[in-house]
C-alpha positions as a Python dict, from the first residue, in 0.01 Angstrom:
ca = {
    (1, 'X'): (0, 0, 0),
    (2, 'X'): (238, 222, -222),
    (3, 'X'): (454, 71, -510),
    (4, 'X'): (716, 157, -746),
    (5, 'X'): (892, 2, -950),
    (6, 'X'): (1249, 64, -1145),
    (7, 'X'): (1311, -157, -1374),
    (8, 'X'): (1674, -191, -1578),
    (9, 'X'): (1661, -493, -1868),
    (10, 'X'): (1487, -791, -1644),
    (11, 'X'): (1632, -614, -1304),
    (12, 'X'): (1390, -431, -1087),
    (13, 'X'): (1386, -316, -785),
    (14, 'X'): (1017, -271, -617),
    (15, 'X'): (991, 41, -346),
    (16, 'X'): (697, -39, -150),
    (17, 'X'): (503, 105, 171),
    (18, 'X'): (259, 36, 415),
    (19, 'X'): (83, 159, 681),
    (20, 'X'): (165, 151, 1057),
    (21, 'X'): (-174, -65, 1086),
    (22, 'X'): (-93, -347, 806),
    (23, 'X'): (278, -313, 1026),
    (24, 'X'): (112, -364, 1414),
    (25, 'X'): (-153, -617, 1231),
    (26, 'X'): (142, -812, 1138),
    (27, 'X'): (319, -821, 1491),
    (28, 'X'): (-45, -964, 1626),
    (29, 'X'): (-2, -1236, 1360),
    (30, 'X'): (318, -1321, 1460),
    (31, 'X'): (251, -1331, 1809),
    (32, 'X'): (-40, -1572, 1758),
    (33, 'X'): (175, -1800, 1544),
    (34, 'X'): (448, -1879, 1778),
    (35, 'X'): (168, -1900, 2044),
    (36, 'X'): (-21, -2180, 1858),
    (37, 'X'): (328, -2348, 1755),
    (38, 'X'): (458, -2380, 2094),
    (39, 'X'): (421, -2504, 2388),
    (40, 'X'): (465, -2281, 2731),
    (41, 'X'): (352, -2373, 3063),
    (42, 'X'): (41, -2293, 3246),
    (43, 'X'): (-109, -2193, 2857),
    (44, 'X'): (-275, -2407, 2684),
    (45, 'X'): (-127, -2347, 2259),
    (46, 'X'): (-275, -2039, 2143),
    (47, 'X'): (-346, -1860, 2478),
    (48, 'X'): (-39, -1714, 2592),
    (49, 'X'): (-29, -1362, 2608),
    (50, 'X'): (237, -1140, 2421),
    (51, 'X'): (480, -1086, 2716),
    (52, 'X'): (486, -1398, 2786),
    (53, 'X'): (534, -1552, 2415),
    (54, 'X'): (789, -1258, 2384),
    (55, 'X'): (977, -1325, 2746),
    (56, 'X'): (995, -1706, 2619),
    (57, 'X'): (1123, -1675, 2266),
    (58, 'X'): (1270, -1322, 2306),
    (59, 'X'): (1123, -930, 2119),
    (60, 'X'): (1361, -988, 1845),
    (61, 'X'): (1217, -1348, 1718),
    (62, 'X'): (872, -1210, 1754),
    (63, 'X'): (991, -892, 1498),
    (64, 'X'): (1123, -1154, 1281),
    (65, 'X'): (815, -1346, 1254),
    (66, 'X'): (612, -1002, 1163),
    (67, 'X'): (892, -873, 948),
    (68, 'X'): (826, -1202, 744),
    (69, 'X'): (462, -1196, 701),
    (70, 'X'): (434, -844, 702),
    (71, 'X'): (715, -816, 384),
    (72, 'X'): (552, -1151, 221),
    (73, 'X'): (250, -1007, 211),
    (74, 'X'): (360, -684, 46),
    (75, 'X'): (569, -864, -212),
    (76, 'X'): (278, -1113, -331),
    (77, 'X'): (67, -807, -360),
    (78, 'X'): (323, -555, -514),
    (79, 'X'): (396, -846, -779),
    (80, 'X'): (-26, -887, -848),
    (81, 'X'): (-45, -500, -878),
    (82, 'X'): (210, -432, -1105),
    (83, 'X'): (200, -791, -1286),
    (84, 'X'): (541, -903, -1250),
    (85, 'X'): (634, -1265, -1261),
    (86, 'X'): (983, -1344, -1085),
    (87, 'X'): (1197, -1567, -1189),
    (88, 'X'): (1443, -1600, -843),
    (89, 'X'): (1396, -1536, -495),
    (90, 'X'): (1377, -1167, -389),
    (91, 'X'): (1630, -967, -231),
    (92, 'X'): (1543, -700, 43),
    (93, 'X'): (1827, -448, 41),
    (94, 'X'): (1671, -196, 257),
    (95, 'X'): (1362, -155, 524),
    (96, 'X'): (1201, 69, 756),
    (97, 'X'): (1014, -203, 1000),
    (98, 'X'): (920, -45, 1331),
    (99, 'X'): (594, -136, 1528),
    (100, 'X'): (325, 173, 1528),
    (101, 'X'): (584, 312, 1206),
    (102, 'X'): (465, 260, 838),
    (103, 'X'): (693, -10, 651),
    (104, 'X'): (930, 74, 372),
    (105, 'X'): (1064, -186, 155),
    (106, 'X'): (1363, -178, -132),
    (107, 'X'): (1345, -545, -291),
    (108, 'X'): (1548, -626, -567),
    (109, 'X'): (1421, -896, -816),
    (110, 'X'): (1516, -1082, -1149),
    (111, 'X'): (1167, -1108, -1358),
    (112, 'X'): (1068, -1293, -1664),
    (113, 'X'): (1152, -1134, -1995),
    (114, 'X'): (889, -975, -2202),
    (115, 'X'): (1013, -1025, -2555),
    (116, 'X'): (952, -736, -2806),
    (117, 'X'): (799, -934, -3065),
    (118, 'X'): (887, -968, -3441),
    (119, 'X'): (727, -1158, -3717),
    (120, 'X'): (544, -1465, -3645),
    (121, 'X'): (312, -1499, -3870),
    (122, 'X'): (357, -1558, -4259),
    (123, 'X'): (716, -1660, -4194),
    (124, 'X'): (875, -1889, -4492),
    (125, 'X'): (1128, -2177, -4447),
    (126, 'X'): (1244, -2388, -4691),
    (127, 'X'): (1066, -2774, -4619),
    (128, 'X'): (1333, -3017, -4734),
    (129, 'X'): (1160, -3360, -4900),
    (130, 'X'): (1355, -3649, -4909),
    (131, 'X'): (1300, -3916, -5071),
    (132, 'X'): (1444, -4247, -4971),
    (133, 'X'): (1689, -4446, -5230),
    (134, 'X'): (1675, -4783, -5317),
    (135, 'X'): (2057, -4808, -5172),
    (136, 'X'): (1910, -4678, -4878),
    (137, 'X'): (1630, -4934, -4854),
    (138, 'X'): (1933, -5205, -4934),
    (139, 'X'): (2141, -5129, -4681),
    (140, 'X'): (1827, -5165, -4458),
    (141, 'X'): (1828, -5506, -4600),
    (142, 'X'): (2184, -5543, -4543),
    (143, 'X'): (2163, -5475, -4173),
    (144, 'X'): (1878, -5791, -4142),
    (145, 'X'): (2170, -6014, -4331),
    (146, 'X'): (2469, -5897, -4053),
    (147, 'X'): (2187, -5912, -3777),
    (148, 'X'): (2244, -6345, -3945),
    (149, 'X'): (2578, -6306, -4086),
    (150, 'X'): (2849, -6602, -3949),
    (151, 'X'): (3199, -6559, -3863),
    (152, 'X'): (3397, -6767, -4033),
    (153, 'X'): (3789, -6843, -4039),
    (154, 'X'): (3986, -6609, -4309),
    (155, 'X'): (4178, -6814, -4591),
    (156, 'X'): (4538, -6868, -4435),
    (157, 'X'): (4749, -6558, -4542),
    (158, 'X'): (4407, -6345, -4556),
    (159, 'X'): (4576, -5974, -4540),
    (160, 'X'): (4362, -5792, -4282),
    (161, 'X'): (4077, -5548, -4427),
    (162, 'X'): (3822, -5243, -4279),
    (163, 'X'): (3542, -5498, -4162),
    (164, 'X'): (3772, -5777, -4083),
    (165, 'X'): (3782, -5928, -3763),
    (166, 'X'): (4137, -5938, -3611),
    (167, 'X'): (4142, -6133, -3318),
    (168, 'X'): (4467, -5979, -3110),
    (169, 'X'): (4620, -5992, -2773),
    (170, 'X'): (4754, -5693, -2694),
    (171, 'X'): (4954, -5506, -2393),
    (172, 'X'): (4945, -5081, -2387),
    (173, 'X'): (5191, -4873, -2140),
    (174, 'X'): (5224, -4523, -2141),
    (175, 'X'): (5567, -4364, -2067),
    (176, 'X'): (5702, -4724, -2062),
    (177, 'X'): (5424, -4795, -1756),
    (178, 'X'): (5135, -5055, -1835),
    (179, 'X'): (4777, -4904, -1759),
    (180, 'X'): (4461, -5039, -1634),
    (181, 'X'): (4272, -5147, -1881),
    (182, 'X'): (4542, -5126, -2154),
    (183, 'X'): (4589, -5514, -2193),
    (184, 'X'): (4358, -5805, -2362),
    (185, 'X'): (4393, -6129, -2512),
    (186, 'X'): (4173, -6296, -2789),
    (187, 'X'): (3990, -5991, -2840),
    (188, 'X'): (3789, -5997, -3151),
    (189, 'X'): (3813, -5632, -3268),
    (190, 'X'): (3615, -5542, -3580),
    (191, 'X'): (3891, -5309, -3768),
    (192, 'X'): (3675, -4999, -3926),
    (193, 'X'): (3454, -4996, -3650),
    (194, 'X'): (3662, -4701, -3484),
    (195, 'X'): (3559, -4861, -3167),
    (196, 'X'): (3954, -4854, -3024),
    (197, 'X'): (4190, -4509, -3016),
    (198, 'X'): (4183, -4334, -3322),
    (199, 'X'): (4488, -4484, -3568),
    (200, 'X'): (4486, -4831, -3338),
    (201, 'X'): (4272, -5028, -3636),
    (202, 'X'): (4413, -4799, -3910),
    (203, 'X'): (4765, -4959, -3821),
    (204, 'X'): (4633, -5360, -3825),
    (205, 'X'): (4539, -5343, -4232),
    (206, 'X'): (4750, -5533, -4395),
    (207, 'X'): (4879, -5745, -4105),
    (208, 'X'): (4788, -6136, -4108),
    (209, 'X'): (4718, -6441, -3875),
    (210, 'X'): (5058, -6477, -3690),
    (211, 'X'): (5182, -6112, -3699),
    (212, 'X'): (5311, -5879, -3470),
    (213, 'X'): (5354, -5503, -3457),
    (214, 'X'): (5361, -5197, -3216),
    (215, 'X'): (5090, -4995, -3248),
    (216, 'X'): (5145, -4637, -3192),
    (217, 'X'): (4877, -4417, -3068),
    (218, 'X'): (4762, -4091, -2864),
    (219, 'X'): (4471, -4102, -2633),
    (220, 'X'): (4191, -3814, -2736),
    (221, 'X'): (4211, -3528, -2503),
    (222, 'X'): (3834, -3566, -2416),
    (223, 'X'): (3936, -3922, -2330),
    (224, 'X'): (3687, -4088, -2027),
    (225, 'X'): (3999, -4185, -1869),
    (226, 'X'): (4140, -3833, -1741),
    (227, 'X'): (4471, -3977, -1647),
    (228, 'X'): (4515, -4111, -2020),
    (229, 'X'): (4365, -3803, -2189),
    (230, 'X'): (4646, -3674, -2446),
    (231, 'X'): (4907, -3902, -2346),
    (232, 'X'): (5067, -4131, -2574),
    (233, 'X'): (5097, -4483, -2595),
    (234, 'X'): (5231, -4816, -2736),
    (235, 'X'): (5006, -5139, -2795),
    (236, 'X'): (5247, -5476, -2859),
    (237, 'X'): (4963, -5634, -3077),
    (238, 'X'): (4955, -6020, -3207),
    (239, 'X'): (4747, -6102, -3441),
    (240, 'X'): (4574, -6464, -3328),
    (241, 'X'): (4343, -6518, -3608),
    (242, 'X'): (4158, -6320, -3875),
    (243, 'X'): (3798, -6385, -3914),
    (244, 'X'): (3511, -6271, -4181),
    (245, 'X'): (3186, -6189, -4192),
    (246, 'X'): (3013, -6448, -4430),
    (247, 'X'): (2649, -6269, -4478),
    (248, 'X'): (2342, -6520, -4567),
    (249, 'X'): (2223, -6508, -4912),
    (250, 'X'): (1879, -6315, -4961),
    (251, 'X'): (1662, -6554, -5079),
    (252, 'X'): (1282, -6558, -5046),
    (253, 'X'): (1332, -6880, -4832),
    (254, 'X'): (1583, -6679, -4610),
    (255, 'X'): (1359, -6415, -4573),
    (256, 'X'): (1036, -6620, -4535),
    (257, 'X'): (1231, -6789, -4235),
    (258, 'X'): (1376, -6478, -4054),
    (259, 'X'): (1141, -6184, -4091),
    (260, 'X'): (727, -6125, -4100),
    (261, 'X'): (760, -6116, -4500),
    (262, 'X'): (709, -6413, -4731),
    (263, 'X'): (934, -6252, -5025),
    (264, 'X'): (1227, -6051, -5080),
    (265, 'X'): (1065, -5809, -5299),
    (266, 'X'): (738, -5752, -5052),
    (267, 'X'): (1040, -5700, -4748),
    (268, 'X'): (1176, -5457, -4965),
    (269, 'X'): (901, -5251, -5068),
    (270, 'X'): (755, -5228, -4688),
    (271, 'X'): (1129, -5136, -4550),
    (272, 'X'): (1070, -4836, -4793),
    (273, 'X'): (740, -4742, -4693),
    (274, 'X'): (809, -4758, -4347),
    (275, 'X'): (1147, -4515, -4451),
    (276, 'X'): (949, -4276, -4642),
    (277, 'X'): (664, -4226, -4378),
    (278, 'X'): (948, -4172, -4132),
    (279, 'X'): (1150, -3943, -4359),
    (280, 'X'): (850, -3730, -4442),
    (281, 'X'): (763, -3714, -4060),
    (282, 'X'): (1177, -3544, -4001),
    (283, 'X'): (1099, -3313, -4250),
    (284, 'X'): (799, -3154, -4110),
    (285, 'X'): (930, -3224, -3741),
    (286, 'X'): (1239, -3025, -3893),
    (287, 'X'): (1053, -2794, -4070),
    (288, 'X'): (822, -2642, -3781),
    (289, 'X'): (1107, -2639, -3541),
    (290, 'X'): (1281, -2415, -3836),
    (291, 'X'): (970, -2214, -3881),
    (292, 'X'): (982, -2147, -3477),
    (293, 'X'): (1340, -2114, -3445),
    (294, 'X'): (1252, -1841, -3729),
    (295, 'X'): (988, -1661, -3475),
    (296, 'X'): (1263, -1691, -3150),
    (297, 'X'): (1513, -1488, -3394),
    (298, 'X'): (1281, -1215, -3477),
    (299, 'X'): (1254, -1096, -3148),
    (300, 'X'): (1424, -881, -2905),
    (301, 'X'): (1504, -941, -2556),
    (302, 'X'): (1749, -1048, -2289),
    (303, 'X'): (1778, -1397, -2106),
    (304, 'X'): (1873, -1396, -1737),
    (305, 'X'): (2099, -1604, -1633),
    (306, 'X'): (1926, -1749, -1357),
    (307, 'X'): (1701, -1868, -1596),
    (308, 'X'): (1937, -2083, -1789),
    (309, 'X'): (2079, -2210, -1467),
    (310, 'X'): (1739, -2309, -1388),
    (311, 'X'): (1681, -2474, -1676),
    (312, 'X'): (1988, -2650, -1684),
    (313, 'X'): (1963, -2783, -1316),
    (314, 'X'): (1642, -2945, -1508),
    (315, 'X'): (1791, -3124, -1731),
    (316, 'X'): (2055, -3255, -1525),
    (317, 'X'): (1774, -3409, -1285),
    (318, 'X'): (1598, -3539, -1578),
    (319, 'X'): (1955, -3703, -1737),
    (320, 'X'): (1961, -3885, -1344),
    (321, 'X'): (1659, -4041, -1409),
    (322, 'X'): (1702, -4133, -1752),
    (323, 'X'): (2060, -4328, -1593),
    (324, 'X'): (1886, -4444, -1315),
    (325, 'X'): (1615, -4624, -1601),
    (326, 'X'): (1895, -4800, -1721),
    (327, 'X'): (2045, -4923, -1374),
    (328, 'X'): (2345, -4612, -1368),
    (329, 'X'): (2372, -4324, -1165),
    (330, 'X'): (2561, -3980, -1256),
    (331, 'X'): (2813, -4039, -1061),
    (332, 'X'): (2923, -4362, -1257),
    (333, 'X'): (2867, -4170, -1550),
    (334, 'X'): (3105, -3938, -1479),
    (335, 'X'): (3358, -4128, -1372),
    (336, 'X'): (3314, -4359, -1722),
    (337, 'X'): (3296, -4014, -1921),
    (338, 'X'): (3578, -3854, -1701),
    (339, 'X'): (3323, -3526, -1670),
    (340, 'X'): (3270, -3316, -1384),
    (341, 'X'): (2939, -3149, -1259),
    (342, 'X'): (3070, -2818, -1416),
    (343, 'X'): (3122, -3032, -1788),
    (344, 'X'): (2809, -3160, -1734),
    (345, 'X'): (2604, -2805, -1713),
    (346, 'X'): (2869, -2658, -1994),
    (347, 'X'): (2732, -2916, -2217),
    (348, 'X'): (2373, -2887, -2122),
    (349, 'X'): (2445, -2495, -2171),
    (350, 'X'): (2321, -2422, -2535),
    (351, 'X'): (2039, -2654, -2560),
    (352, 'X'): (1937, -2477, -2179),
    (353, 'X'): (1909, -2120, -2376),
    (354, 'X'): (1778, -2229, -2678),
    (355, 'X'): (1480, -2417, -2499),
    (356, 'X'): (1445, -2085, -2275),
    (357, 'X'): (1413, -1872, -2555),
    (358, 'X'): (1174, -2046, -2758),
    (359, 'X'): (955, -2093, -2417),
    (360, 'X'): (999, -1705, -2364),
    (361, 'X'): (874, -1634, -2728),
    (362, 'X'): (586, -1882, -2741),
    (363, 'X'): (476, -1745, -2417),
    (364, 'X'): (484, -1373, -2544),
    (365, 'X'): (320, -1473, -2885),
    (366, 'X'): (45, -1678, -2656),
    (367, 'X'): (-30, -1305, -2445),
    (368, 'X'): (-73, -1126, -2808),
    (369, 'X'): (-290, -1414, -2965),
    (370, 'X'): (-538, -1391, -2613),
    (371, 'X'): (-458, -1777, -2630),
    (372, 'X'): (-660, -1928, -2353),
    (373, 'X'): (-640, -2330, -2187),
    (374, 'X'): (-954, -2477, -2134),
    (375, 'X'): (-1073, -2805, -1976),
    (376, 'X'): (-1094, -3035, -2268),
    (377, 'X'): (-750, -2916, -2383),
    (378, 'X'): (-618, -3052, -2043),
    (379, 'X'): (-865, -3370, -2076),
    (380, 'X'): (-686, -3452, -2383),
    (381, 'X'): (-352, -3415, -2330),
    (382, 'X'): (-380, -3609, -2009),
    (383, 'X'): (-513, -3930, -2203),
    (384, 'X'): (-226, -3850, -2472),
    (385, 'X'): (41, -3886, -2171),
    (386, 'X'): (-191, -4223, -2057),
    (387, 'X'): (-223, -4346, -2401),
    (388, 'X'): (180, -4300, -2455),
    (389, 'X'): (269, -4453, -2138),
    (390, 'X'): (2, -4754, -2116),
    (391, 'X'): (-149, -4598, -1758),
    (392, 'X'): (-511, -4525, -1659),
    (393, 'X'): (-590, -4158, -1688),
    (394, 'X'): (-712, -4135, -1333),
    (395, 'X'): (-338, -4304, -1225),
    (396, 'X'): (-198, -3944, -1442),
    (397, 'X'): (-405, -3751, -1327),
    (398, 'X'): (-286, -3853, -925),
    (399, 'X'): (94, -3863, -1073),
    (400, 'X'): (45, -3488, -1127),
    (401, 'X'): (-166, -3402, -861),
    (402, 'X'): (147, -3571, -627),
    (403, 'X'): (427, -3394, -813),
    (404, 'X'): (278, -3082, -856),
    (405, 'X'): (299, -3043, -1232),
    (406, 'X'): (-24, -2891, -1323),
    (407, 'X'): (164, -2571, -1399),
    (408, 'X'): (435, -2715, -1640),
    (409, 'X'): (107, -2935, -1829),
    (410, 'X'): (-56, -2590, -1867),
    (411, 'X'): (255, -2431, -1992),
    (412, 'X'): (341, -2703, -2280),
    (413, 'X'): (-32, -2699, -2403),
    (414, 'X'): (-19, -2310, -2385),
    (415, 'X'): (292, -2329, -2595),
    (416, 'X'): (193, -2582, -2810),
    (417, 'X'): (-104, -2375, -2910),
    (418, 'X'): (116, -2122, -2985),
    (419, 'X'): (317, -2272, -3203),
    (420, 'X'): (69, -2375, -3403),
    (421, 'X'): (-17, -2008, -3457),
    (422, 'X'): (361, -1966, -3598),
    (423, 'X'): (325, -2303, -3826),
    (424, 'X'): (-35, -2259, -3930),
    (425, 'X'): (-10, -1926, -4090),
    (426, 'X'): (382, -2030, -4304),
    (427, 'X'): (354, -1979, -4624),
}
């Protein structure tokens, strides 16, 4: 077997030939496939002769059949000849297939990038410490005393403030038409929390119990609603009652009684441990992913677009069964987010390249370091993934035996490795 190949970017097009033998050994192959698929009488499956199999099934389906193992076969080894690794399905745009004639092939493929590489090694990023504040260690403390806090009645002629809770009825219509959905009663709404229209709680400071006003607003045009989405509209709000937040007082007794500390002082100084230790562990999470980001941006190269398609088609399956965990399905999703499939993948569209490109580069930098997967590497990150998710190894090891993921586990420790190489050798 002959092949060349013309490559343009990540476009090729393979020319490949065969012999006239490899060609008539692939019409006896498809003969003896339909053969032993079929059933003809007065043959038992496997025994029928050619004119027979091709006076049943017709001379054309029997040239199909041998067209398609015969040009299989030459692809798979065209591709381990030349090294190529595809990244769609290929497209045969011309062919010469003639029993007792050689073959001639013209496919036309999309194959995976081979990024020029730039620097990797020694790179430098600037690793942002923070260190956590004691008003950011109170304001944990503050969310354990609203986690308690009572609501109590306002002092009669309490003007309404942000963190107030107004407790309205209100009625919206939109071109002088109510809506569904637009009208409440004795809903406690928590002004400040933006949780309403933009400018609905901005417009209830100041009001008190016993009030009324019309509350003028315009619906974002990313609204979930699509028939609402940059229309305007007008709430009659009355205020019922106005309600505050009355927050326990931290005492060691409080605290003794509603947490795992005995004092105030020992609850404070673990909520900053516990803040630190996290904030250190964002800064080096951010810092590597910096360092690789770094790497991707040094080097050269092209993304197809069938790639990102790919890998967005991913993450849309994986964002159904994250819904599905939590008793939704896309569909209501969409309809609650007023999004199409085609928003959906526009969204998913820049964190799909990103995550292509940094696979593409830590794949390249994983040929040049002669990076290499061996058994214990698998062996561990097996009992990581059983560890994390509270299963026997043997129950992940059948989980990816049955889905077929032994590639993709390869592929993250192979990349993982390689990143390492990037972050290891920062200065």
């Amino acid at each position: 077997m002959n092949v060349t190949v013309e490559r343009v970017q990540n476009e090729a097009t393979l020319k490949i030939t065969a012999s006239a033998e490899v060609v008539n050994a692939g019409f006896k192959s498809a003969v003896q496939k339909i053969a032993n698929n079929v059933n003809i009488p007065g043959f038992r499956k496997g025994k029928a002769p050619r004119n027979i199999v091709e006076m049943h099934y017709g001379k054309e389906a029997v040239r199909q059949e041998a067209f398609e193992i015969v040009a299989n076969k030459a692809y798979r080894e065209a591709l381990d000849q030349e090294k190529l690794i595809p990244v769609n399905d290929p497209k045969v745009t011309e062919s010469v297939f003639e029993e007792g004639k050689d073959l001639a092939l013209t496919i036309t493929v999309t194959l995976k990038p081979e990024p020029e590489l730039g620097e990797y090694k020694g790179l430098h990023v600037d690793k942002e410490e923070h260190v956590v504040t004691d008003e950011e260690v109170e304001a944990q403390v503050n969310e354990l005393r609203n986690r308690n806090a009572k609501m109590v009645e306002a002092p009669e002629g309490t003007l309404i403030e942000k963190g107030d809770f107004a407790i309205i009825d209100f009625a919206g219509t939109v071109d002088g038409e109510p809506f569904s959905g637009g009208e409440g009663k004795g809903y406690p709404l928590e002004v400040g929390s933006n949780s309403f229209i933009p400018g609905f709680e901005d417009q209830l400071v100041g009001l008190q119990k016993g009030d009324s006003t019309d509350v003028e607003v315009t619906f974002p045009t990313e609204y979930f609603v699509a028939e609402l989405a940059g229309k305007e509209a007008v709430f009659k709000v009355n205020v019922q009652d106005v309600k505050r937040k009355e927050l326990p007082e931290m005492t060691d007794e409080y605290v003794a009684a509603n947490s795992e500390f005995k004092t105030v002082d020992e609850m404070r100084a673990n909520f900053k441990e516990r803040m630190q230790a996290a904030a250190v562990e964002d800064a080096k999470v951010r810092y590597e992913r910096a360092l690789i980001d770094a790497a991707v941006a040094n080097a050269k190269f092209e993304v197809p677009e069938i790639m990102v398609e790919d890998r967005i088609s991913q993450m849309v399956e994986e964002m159904k069964m994250s819904l599905e965990s939590r008793k939704m399905n896309l569909d209501m999703y969409m309809k609650y987010t007023g999004m199409d499939m085609d928003k959906i993948r526009e969204n998913q569209r820049p964190v799909a390249e990103e995550n292509v490109k940094t696979d593409l580069v830590l794949d390249a930098i994983a040929k040049a370091e002669n990076i290499q997967v061996d058994m214990a590497d698998v062996d561990a990150e097996i009992q990581a993934i059983a560890t994390q998710h509270g299963a026997k190894v043997d129950e992940v090891k059948e989980i990816i035996r049955g889905n077929g993921t032994m590639g993709l586990l390869l592929a993250n420790i192979l990349r993982r490795k390689a990143a390492h190489v990037v972050i290891d050798t920062a200065k």
